[in-house]
Each structure stands twice: as structure tokens, then as C-alpha cells.
Coordinates of C-alpha atoms in Angstrom, one line a residue:
M1 CA 0.0 0.0 0.0
L2 CA 1.2 3.5 -0.9
K3 CA 2.3 5.6 2.1
K4 CA 0.9 9.1 2.5
R5 CA 3.4 11.8 1.8
L6 CA 3.5 14.5 4.5
I7 CA 5.0 17.3 2.3
V8 CA 3.1 19.4 -0.1
L9 CA 5.9 20.4 -2.4
T10 CA 7.8 18.0 -4.6
S11 CA 11.5 18.8 -5.0
V12 CA 13.6 16.6 -7.2
N13 CA 17.3 17.0 -8.1
V14 CA 17.2 16.4 -11.9
A15 CA 20.9 16.2 -12.1
G16 CA 20.8 12.6 -10.9
G17 CA 20.2 9.4 -12.8
P18 CA 16.9 7.9 -13.8
S19 CA 14.8 5.9 -11.3
K20 CA 13.7 2.4 -12.0
V21 CA 10.1 1.2 -12.4
I22 CA 9.3 -2.2 -10.9
N23 CA 8.9 -5.0 -13.5
P24 CA 5.4 -6.4 -13.4
Q25 CA 6.4 -10.0 -12.6
H26 CA 7.9 -8.8 -9.3
L27 CA 4.6 -7.4 -8.2
E28 CA 2.5 -10.5 -8.5
K29 CA 1.9 -12.8 -5.6
N30 CA -1.2 -14.7 -6.7
G31 CA -2.4 -13.0 -9.9
N32 CA -4.6 -15.9 -10.9
L33 CA -6.8 -15.4 -7.8
Q34 CA -6.9 -11.6 -7.9
A35 CA -9.7 -9.9 -9.8
P36 CA -8.4 -7.9 -12.8
S37 CA -8.7 -4.1 -12.8
I38 CA -10.3 -2.1 -15.5
K39 CA -6.9 -1.5 -17.0
T40 CA -6.0 -5.2 -16.9
K41 CA -9.2 -6.1 -18.5
K42 CA -8.4 -3.7 -21.3
I43 CA -5.0 -5.3 -21.9
M44 CA -6.5 -8.8 -21.7
H45 CA -9.2 -7.7 -24.2
S46 CA -6.6 -6.3 -26.5
M47 CA -4.6 -9.5 -26.5
S48 CA -7.7 -11.6 -26.7
K49 CA -8.5 -10.0 -30.0
R50 CA -5.3 -11.7 -31.3
I51 CA -6.0 -14.9 -29.4
L52 CA -9.8 -15.5 -29.8
L53 CA -10.7 -14.0 -33.2
P54 CA -13.1 -16.4 -34.9
I55 CA -12.6 -17.9 -38.3
L56 CA -15.3 -15.6 -39.7
T57 CA -13.1 -12.6 -39.2
A58 CA -10.4 -14.3 -41.2
I59 CA -12.7 -14.9 -44.1
S60 CA -14.0 -11.4 -44.2
A61 CA -10.5 -9.9 -43.8
V62 CA -9.2 -11.4 -47.0
L63 CA -11.8 -9.5 -48.9
Y64 CA -9.7 -6.4 -48.5
S65 CA -7.2 -5.7 -51.3
A66 CA -3.5 -6.4 -50.7
A67 CA -2.8 -2.7 -51.6
S68 CA -4.9 -1.5 -48.7
S69 CA -2.7 -3.4 -46.1
A70 CA 0.6 -3.2 -48.0
G71 CA 3.4 -2.2 -45.6
T72 CA 1.0 -2.1 -42.6
P73 CA 2.0 -4.4 -39.7
V74 CA -0.4 -7.3 -39.3
D75 CA -1.3 -9.1 -36.1
F76 CA -4.1 -11.7 -36.7
T77 CA -5.3 -14.8 -34.9
S78 CA -7.6 -17.6 -36.0
Q79 CA -8.2 -20.5 -33.6
D80 CA -4.9 -22.1 -32.8
W81 CA -2.8 -20.0 -35.2
Q82 CA -1.4 -16.5 -35.3
V83 CA 0.4 -14.4 -37.9
V84 CA 2.4 -11.3 -37.2
C85 CA 3.9 -9.3 -40.1
D86 CA 6.3 -6.5 -39.3
N87 CA 6.9 -3.2 -41.0
T88 CA 9.4 -4.7 -43.4
R89 CA 6.7 -7.2 -44.6
T90 CA 8.4 -10.2 -42.9
C91 CA 5.7 -12.6 -41.7
R92 CA 5.9 -15.0 -38.8
L93 CA 3.2 -17.7 -38.4
A94 CA 2.9 -19.6 -35.2
G95 CA 0.7 -22.7 -34.6
Y96 CA 0.1 -24.5 -31.3
Q97 CA -1.7 -27.6 -29.9
S98 CA -5.5 -27.4 -29.7
D99 CA -6.7 -24.9 -27.1
G100 CA -7.4 -26.9 -23.9
N101 CA -4.8 -29.6 -24.6
S102 CA -2.0 -28.4 -22.5
D103 CA -0.5 -31.7 -21.4
L104 CA 1.8 -31.8 -24.4
P105 CA 2.2 -28.2 -25.5
V106 CA 3.9 -27.6 -28.9
S107 CA 4.5 -24.7 -31.2
L108 CA 5.6 -24.4 -34.8
L109 CA 7.0 -21.2 -36.2
L110 CA 7.1 -20.4 -40.0
V111 CA 9.1 -17.4 -41.1
R112 CA 8.8 -15.9 -44.6
R113 CA 10.3 -12.6 -45.7
A114 CA 8.8 -10.5 -48.5
G115 CA 9.9 -10.8 -52.1
A116 CA 9.3 -13.1 -55.0
N117 CA 12.1 -15.5 -54.2
A118 CA 11.7 -15.6 -50.4
T119 CA 12.0 -19.1 -48.8
V120 CA 10.2 -20.4 -45.7
D121 CA 12.1 -21.4 -42.6
G122 CA 10.5 -23.5 -39.9
Q123 CA 11.2 -24.2 -36.2
V124 CA 9.5 -26.3 -33.6
K125 CA 9.5 -25.9 -29.8
L126 CA 8.1 -28.4 -27.4
G127 CA 6.7 -27.2 -24.1
G128 CA 7.7 -28.8 -20.8
A129 CA 5.4 -27.0 -18.4
K130 CA 3.5 -30.2 -17.5
E131 CA 5.0 -33.3 -16.0
S132 CA 4.0 -35.5 -18.9
S133 CA 5.9 -33.3 -21.4
A134 CA 8.8 -32.6 -19.1
K135 CA 9.6 -36.3 -18.7
A136 CA 9.6 -36.7 -22.4
L137 CA 11.9 -33.7 -23.0
M138 CA 14.5 -35.2 -20.7
Q139 CA 15.2 -37.6 -23.5
L140 CA 16.4 -34.8 -25.7
G141 CA 20.1 -34.7 -26.4
N142 CA 22.6 -35.0 -29.2
R143 CA 21.4 -38.6 -30.0
H144 CA 17.7 -37.9 -30.0
R145 CA 15.9 -35.8 -32.5
I146 CA 12.3 -34.8 -33.1
S147 CA 10.5 -36.6 -35.9
L148 CA 7.7 -35.1 -37.9
F149 CA 4.7 -37.3 -38.8
I150 CA 1.9 -36.0 -41.1
N151 CA -1.1 -38.3 -41.4
D152 CA 1.0 -41.0 -39.9
K153 CA 3.7 -40.7 -42.6
D154 CA 7.2 -40.2 -41.2
Y155 CA 8.9 -37.1 -42.7
G156 CA 12.2 -37.7 -40.9
E157 CA 14.0 -36.0 -38.1
T158 CA 14.4 -32.3 -37.6
R159 CA 17.9 -30.8 -37.2
P160 CA 19.4 -31.4 -33.7
F161 CA 17.5 -29.7 -30.9
S162 CA 19.4 -26.6 -29.7
G163 CA 19.4 -26.4 -25.9
A164 CA 20.6 -22.8 -26.1
A165 CA 18.0 -21.7 -28.6
G166 CA 15.3 -23.9 -27.2
Y167 CA 14.0 -25.1 -30.5
A168 CA 14.8 -27.5 -33.4
E169 CA 15.0 -26.3 -37.0
L170 CA 13.0 -28.1 -39.6
T171 CA 14.5 -29.4 -42.8
S172 CA 13.4 -27.9 -46.1
A173 CA 11.6 -31.1 -47.0
Q174 CA 9.6 -31.0 -43.7
V175 CA 8.7 -27.4 -44.3
T176 CA 7.5 -28.2 -47.8
A177 CA 5.4 -31.1 -46.5
L178 CA 3.9 -28.9 -43.8
L179 CA 3.0 -26.1 -46.2
E180 CA 1.1 -28.7 -48.3
A181 CA -0.7 -30.2 -45.2
L182 CA -1.6 -27.2 -43.1
P183 CA -4.3 -25.7 -45.4
K184 CA -6.1 -29.0 -45.3
S185 CA -7.4 -31.2 -42.5
S186 CA -4.3 -33.0 -41.4
K187 CA -2.9 -35.0 -38.5
I188 CA 0.4 -33.4 -37.6
E189 CA 2.6 -34.8 -34.8
L190 CA 6.1 -34.2 -33.4
V191 CA 7.5 -37.4 -32.0
I192 CA 10.2 -38.3 -29.5
R193 CA 10.3 -42.1 -29.1
N194 CA 6.8 -43.0 -27.8
T195 CA 5.6 -39.4 -27.0
R196 CA 3.6 -37.5 -29.6
W197 CA 3.0 -33.8 -29.5
R198 CA -0.1 -33.0 -31.7
L199 CA 0.0 -29.7 -33.6
S200 CA -3.4 -28.3 -34.5
D201 CA -4.2 -27.3 -38.0
K202 CA -7.3 -25.3 -37.0
G203 CA -7.0 -21.7 -38.2
A204 CA -3.8 -22.4 -40.2
S205 CA -5.4 -21.7 -43.6
A206 CA -7.0 -18.4 -42.5
V207 CA -3.6 -17.2 -41.1
M208 CA -1.7 -18.3 -44.2
L209 CA -4.2 -16.5 -46.4
K210 CA -3.7 -13.3 -44.2
A211 CA 0.1 -13.6 -44.7
D212 CA -0.4 -14.0 -48.5
E213 CA -2.4 -10.9 -48.5
A214 CA 0.1 -8.9 -46.5
Q215 CA 2.9 -9.9 -48.9
G216 CA 0.9 -9.5 -52.1
R217 CA 1.0 -13.2 -52.9
V218 CA -2.8 -14.0 -53.3
G219 CA -3.3 -15.7 -56.6
T220 CA 0.5 -16.3 -57.2
A221 CA 2.5 -19.5 -57.4
S222 CA 4.3 -18.6 -54.2
A223 CA 1.2 -18.2 -52.1
F224 CA 0.7 -20.3 -49.0
V225 CA -2.9 -21.0 -50.0
R226 CA -2.9 -22.0 -53.6
T227 CA -5.9 -21.4 -55.8
D228 CA -6.8 -23.2 -59.0
G229 CA -5.7 -21.4 -62.1
A230 CA -3.6 -18.8 -60.3
S231 CA -2.9 -16.2 -63.0
K232 CA -0.5 -13.7 -61.2
S233 CA 3.2 -14.1 -61.6
N234 CA 5.6 -13.9 -58.7
G235 CA 6.7 -10.6 -60.2
S236 CA 3.7 -9.0 -58.6
V237 CA 4.8 -10.1 -55.1
L238 CA 5.6 -7.1 -52.8
S239 CA 9.3 -6.4 -52.1
P240 CA 10.7 -6.0 -48.6
K241 CA 10.5 -2.6 -47.1
P242 CA 13.6 -1.1 -45.6
I243 CA 14.1 -1.1 -41.9
P244 CA 13.7 2.4 -40.5
S245 CA 16.7 3.8 -38.8
I246 CA 16.7 5.5 -35.4
R247 CA 19.6 7.5 -34.0
M248 CA 19.6 7.1 -30.3
V249 CA 21.1 9.9 -28.2
M250 CA 22.3 9.2 -24.6
P251 CA 20.6 11.6 -22.1
N252 CA 22.9 14.1 -20.5
P253 CA 21.8 14.3 -16.8
K254 CA 24.5 16.8 -15.9
P255 CA 23.1 20.3 -15.2
T256 CA 24.4 23.3 -17.1
S257 CA 25.0 26.7 -15.5
S258 CA 21.3 27.5 -16.2
T259 CA 19.9 24.3 -14.7
K260 CA 21.8 23.9 -11.5
K261 CA 18.8 24.7 -9.4
K262 CA 16.3 22.0 -8.6
F263 CA 13.1 21.7 -10.6
V264 CA 10.2 22.3 -8.2
M265 CA 6.5 21.9 -8.9
R266 CA 3.6 20.8 -6.7
P267 CA 2.3 17.3 -7.3
S268 CA -1.2 18.8 -8.0
Q269 CA 0.3 21.1 -10.6
L270 CA 2.1 18.2 -12.3
S271 CA -1.1 16.1 -12.3
E272 CA -3.1 18.9 -13.8
L273 CA -0.4 19.6 -16.4
M274 CA -0.2 16.0 -17.5
K275 CA -4.0 15.4 -17.4
G276 CA -4.5 17.3 -20.6
T277 CA -2.2 14.9 -22.5
V278 CA -4.1 11.7 -21.7
K279 CA -7.2 11.1 -23.8
D280 CA -9.0 8.9 -21.3
V281 CA -7.5 9.6 -17.9
N282 CA -10.0 7.5 -15.9
N283 CA -9.2 4.4 -17.9
D284 CA -5.5 4.9 -19.0
C285 CA -4.1 6.7 -15.9
P286 CA -6.5 6.6 -13.0
S287 CA -3.6 7.0 -10.5
L288 CA -2.4 10.2 -12.0
A289 CA -3.6 12.3 -9.0
D290 CA -2.7 9.9 -6.2
K291 CA 0.0 10.5 -3.6
S292 CA 2.7 8.3 -5.2
A293 CA 5.9 10.1 -6.0
W294 CA 6.7 11.8 -9.2
R295 CA 10.1 10.7 -10.7
I296 CA 12.0 13.2 -12.8
S297 CA 15.1 12.6 -14.8
R298 CA 17.0 15.1 -16.9
L299 CA 17.3 14.3 -20.6
N300 CA 19.3 17.4 -21.7
S301 CA 19.8 21.0 -20.6
K302 CA 16.2 21.9 -21.3
Q303 CA 14.1 18.8 -21.2
L304 CA 12.9 16.3 -18.5
L305 CA 11.5 12.9 -18.4
V306 CA 8.6 12.9 -15.9
Q307 CA 7.1 9.6 -14.6
H308 CA 4.2 8.8 -12.4
N309 CA 2.2 5.6 -11.5
C310 CA -0.8 5.3 -13.8
W311 CA -2.5 2.0 -13.1
M312 CA -2.1 -1.4 -11.4
G313 CA -3.8 -4.6 -12.2
A314 CA -3.7 -8.2 -11.0
Y315 CA -0.4 -9.0 -12.7
N316 CA 0.5 -5.8 -14.7
V317 CA 1.4 -2.3 -13.9
G318 CA 1.7 0.8 -16.0
T319 CA 3.6 4.0 -15.5
G320 CA 3.0 7.3 -17.3
A321 CA 6.0 8.8 -19.1
W322 CA 6.1 12.4 -20.3
V323 CA 8.7 14.6 -21.9
M324 CA 8.5 18.3 -20.9
N325 CA 10.5 21.5 -20.8
D326 CA 12.0 22.5 -17.4
T327 CA 10.7 26.0 -17.7
K328 CA 7.6 27.6 -19.2
P329 CA 6.2 26.8 -21.6
Y330 CA 6.4 23.3 -20.2
E331 CA 4.6 21.6 -23.2
P332 CA 4.4 18.1 -21.8
K333 CA 4.2 15.3 -24.3
L334 CA 2.9 11.8 -23.4
V335 CA 5.0 8.9 -24.5
T336 CA 3.0 6.0 -22.9
T337 CA 0.9 5.2 -19.8
D338 CA 2.0 1.5 -19.9
A339 CA 5.8 1.9 -19.1
T340 CA 7.4 -0.7 -16.8
D341 CA 11.0 0.4 -16.9
Y342 CA 13.3 3.3 -17.9
D343 CA 17.0 3.1 -18.2
K344 CA 19.6 5.3 -20.0
G345 CA 17.3 6.7 -22.7
Q346 CA 15.1 3.6 -23.2
I347 CA 11.5 3.3 -22.0
T348 CA 10.1 -0.2 -22.0
A349 CA 6.5 -1.4 -21.7
L350 CA 6.4 -5.2 -20.9
Q351 CA 2.9 -6.6 -20.2
K352 CA 1.7 -10.2 -19.5
G353 CA -1.1 -11.7 -21.4
R354 CA -2.1 -13.6 -18.3
G355 CA -0.8 -14.2 -14.8
I356 CA 1.4 -17.2 -15.4
G357 CA 3.5 -15.2 -17.9
D358 CA 3.5 -17.6 -20.8
C359 CA 2.8 -14.8 -23.2
L360 CA 4.0 -11.2 -23.3
S361 CA 3.7 -8.0 -25.3
K362 CA 6.6 -5.5 -25.5
T363 CA 7.1 -2.0 -26.8
E364 CA 10.3 0.1 -26.5
W365 CA 11.0 3.8 -27.1
L366 CA 14.5 5.4 -27.5
W367 CA 15.6 9.0 -26.8
T368 CA 16.6 10.7 -30.0
G369 CA 17.6 14.1 -28.5
K370 CA 14.2 15.7 -28.7
D371 CA 11.6 13.0 -28.3
F372 CA 11.2 9.3 -27.5
E373 CA 10.6 7.4 -30.7
K374 CA 9.2 3.9 -30.9
S375 CA 12.0 1.4 -31.7
H376 CA 10.4 -2.0 -31.2
E377 CA 7.0 -3.7 -30.8
S378 CA 6.4 -7.4 -30.5
T379 CA 4.4 -10.3 -29.0
T380 CA 5.7 -13.7 -27.9
G381 CA 2.7 -15.5 -29.4
L382 CA -0.4 -17.1 -27.9
C383 CA -0.7 -18.1 -24.2
R384 CA -0.4 -21.9 -24.7
M385 CA 2.0 -23.1 -21.9
I386 CA 5.0 -23.5 -24.2
E387 CA 7.4 -21.8 -21.7
A388 CA 7.6 -18.9 -19.3
G389 CA 8.0 -15.6 -21.2
G390 CA 6.4 -16.9 -24.3
A391 CA 7.3 -19.2 -27.2
W392 CA 8.7 -16.9 -29.9
Q393 CA 9.7 -13.3 -30.7
M394 CA 7.1 -12.1 -33.2
P395 CA 7.8 -8.4 -33.9
S396 CA 5.3 -6.1 -35.6
Y397 CA 7.7 -3.2 -35.6
V398 CA 11.5 -3.3 -36.0
T399 CA 14.2 -0.6 -36.4
D400 CA 17.9 -0.3 -37.0
V401 CA 19.3 1.5 -34.0
K402 CA 22.4 3.6 -34.3
L403 CA 24.0 5.3 -31.2
S404 CA 25.1 8.9 -31.4
R405 CA 28.2 9.7 -29.5

């Protein structure tokens, strides 16, 4: 519980370093038994749109032209499959065991870049969260590989399981067989000795069609979902988009001759100042006016990073982060109300999809000398008990970060 502060005036020495924000996993004691707050429900609803979208949404989505979504990041889920395409048009498709079958959790990742001649890479990860699967995974080693069976036909062993990476790579022949089987009704199993992990094909065709649309492949020979009499050549497939560059500037917390005095402003004044930057304060930052401390860090000789608790849920927290001038006009600018950490010019928002933390979403912003600019956004896939922290890195936004000295 937050302690009441007895002073009326907030005085912070902005010459010092930034203050840390507690990571959400350190706050949870028994998140599964605690009722979610309004903010938590909002996050869960947002992630559930990726997790629980029905197949009808997939069918209607493909009616849009490829041109309308070209270059726009895609995050789409149908039943047991999800596709995330980033801003360079690289698409990552992840499938899992059937929802509700968590005894032997499994996930398959297919990665295809944009461009007419792009190949498809495949990886498989077996979950060990349950005793039944953990016992089978103990058999993994240099001598034991994972075998792929499709409709009871053996398609051979994957490449050796990498303990460091946590997954095994599929052979090109296995990827080809999977691409043929997934759009149909197929029995797909990953096998170690007598243990079989069953991969669901439900939702795969809708997700593959969405990836085809994002890369301009619908109706071409390189499409995941082939159509009879495809007339388009692969020359019409969209090319990769360049990775945006960000030049990060390290903050300068040292005061100049004009900023040696402390920045002083009443908490109520700060709350009122920041209130106008939040579109829906009651939902996005209900704790803006509470008695928790404001944290202020200097970014340069004129600008400050100002942070304050915004919300707390059953297993997530969110801190507001603003950039403002240290003198009038203050001109505060909101970066996010979902921050969980700040360190040396980088703001991070890391949120769980559910209390056990088997799926996460992450966004990062970097200081560029004048503003914080988004540098990364990703999900770890669906919440399917593959492993703590999520199964894969599936970015929807990537950048090439260069550091200014």
C-alpha cells in the first residue's frame, strides 16, 4: 500500500540518474486469484483479439485488397494459429496444440520474408510445463531428434535440438510437407520415441491467407494458399520494405549553468499539467492524482522525463512517461501510460497476457535528442503453456538503432 506523503511540495534533483520502475512480474503474488482491474481487462481484451478471433473474421479480412494493407504491420489470430507481419513485410506464423490440450504443448514457427524468391524457414518448440511433457523432454540430447509425422507418414528427423536456442529447426523437405498439409485437414505430430505432441491445423489456412495478403501473394504461385488457375506471376509479389533507422542519443543528466537549481513543482500542478495529454484519464491513468511520488530525470539542458504511476492490475502495472521542458512553456508530451522500466534513454512497456506469464507483449522507445521514438514492438505469441516468457519473438515493428556519441 502506498504511504501518505506529508510534504506538499515535490523537489527533485534532476541532475541525478533515472529511477527504475518495478517490472510487473515482481509485483504478482497470486495473480490468478486476484480480480483484474479495468486496465488489466483492457490489456486482456486487446490481447484476446489476437487470441480468440473467430474464423469468420479471417474470411472477411481477406476480402480487402492487398494494396490496402501493404506495408502495414499485421497481427491476426484464428483459432490455434497467429500471424504477425512486421513493418518490413516479414511474416511469422505460429501454430500450437489445440486450445485446452496443455498436457503436451507444442508450437511451430514459420518465417517468410517479403519478395518473390523468399523461402520459408521452420522451427519447432516443445513445451515442458506439464509433468508428462517434461519427462519426455528429458530424453532430448545429441542422440535424440524430433521426428515429424503427417497423417501417420514419417517425414524424418528435424535438425538437432538446440538447448541454447530452445528449439529445433525443420528441414526444407519438412517445411514443404507442412505447407502442403496445413491448409487441409491434417494430423500433424512431433514425436520423440513414444511421446507425440499433436499440432493443431485449425486456423492455419486463414492465417496463411492473411500472410499471403500482407505480402501481395494472393493468386500467385508462391502463395501459402494455392488457388486453381492462379494467374498472377511472382513478379507482382511485394518487395521487402527497408528497416527504419533510429539514431539514439544518450541523455545528459548533468546540469548546465542555467539548470543547477532544482526543478520544483507541486504534485497537484504536475497532475493537472499531464492530465490534458491523456485522452481517457479515468481508464488509462486513474492513479495520476494519487500520492505516489513523481520521478523526474534530466534528458538534456532543457528537457525532462517525468514519470508517475498510472494504473495497477492483478499482474500488470503501467507508469506514465512524459517529456516536458524544465521552464515555461512546459509543453508536456505523453510517451505512454504503460511503461514498466526506464534506463539510459530507453522506455520499456512489458505486459503479461495472463498471470502465469507464458505470453508477453513488449514495446520500446528510445531517446533521439528531442523526443522518445518507438523502436520496437512485439508479441511472444499465444498463451499456450509453451514456456515462461512466451514461445517466440514475433515483432510487428523493428528498427535499425544507431547510437550517437
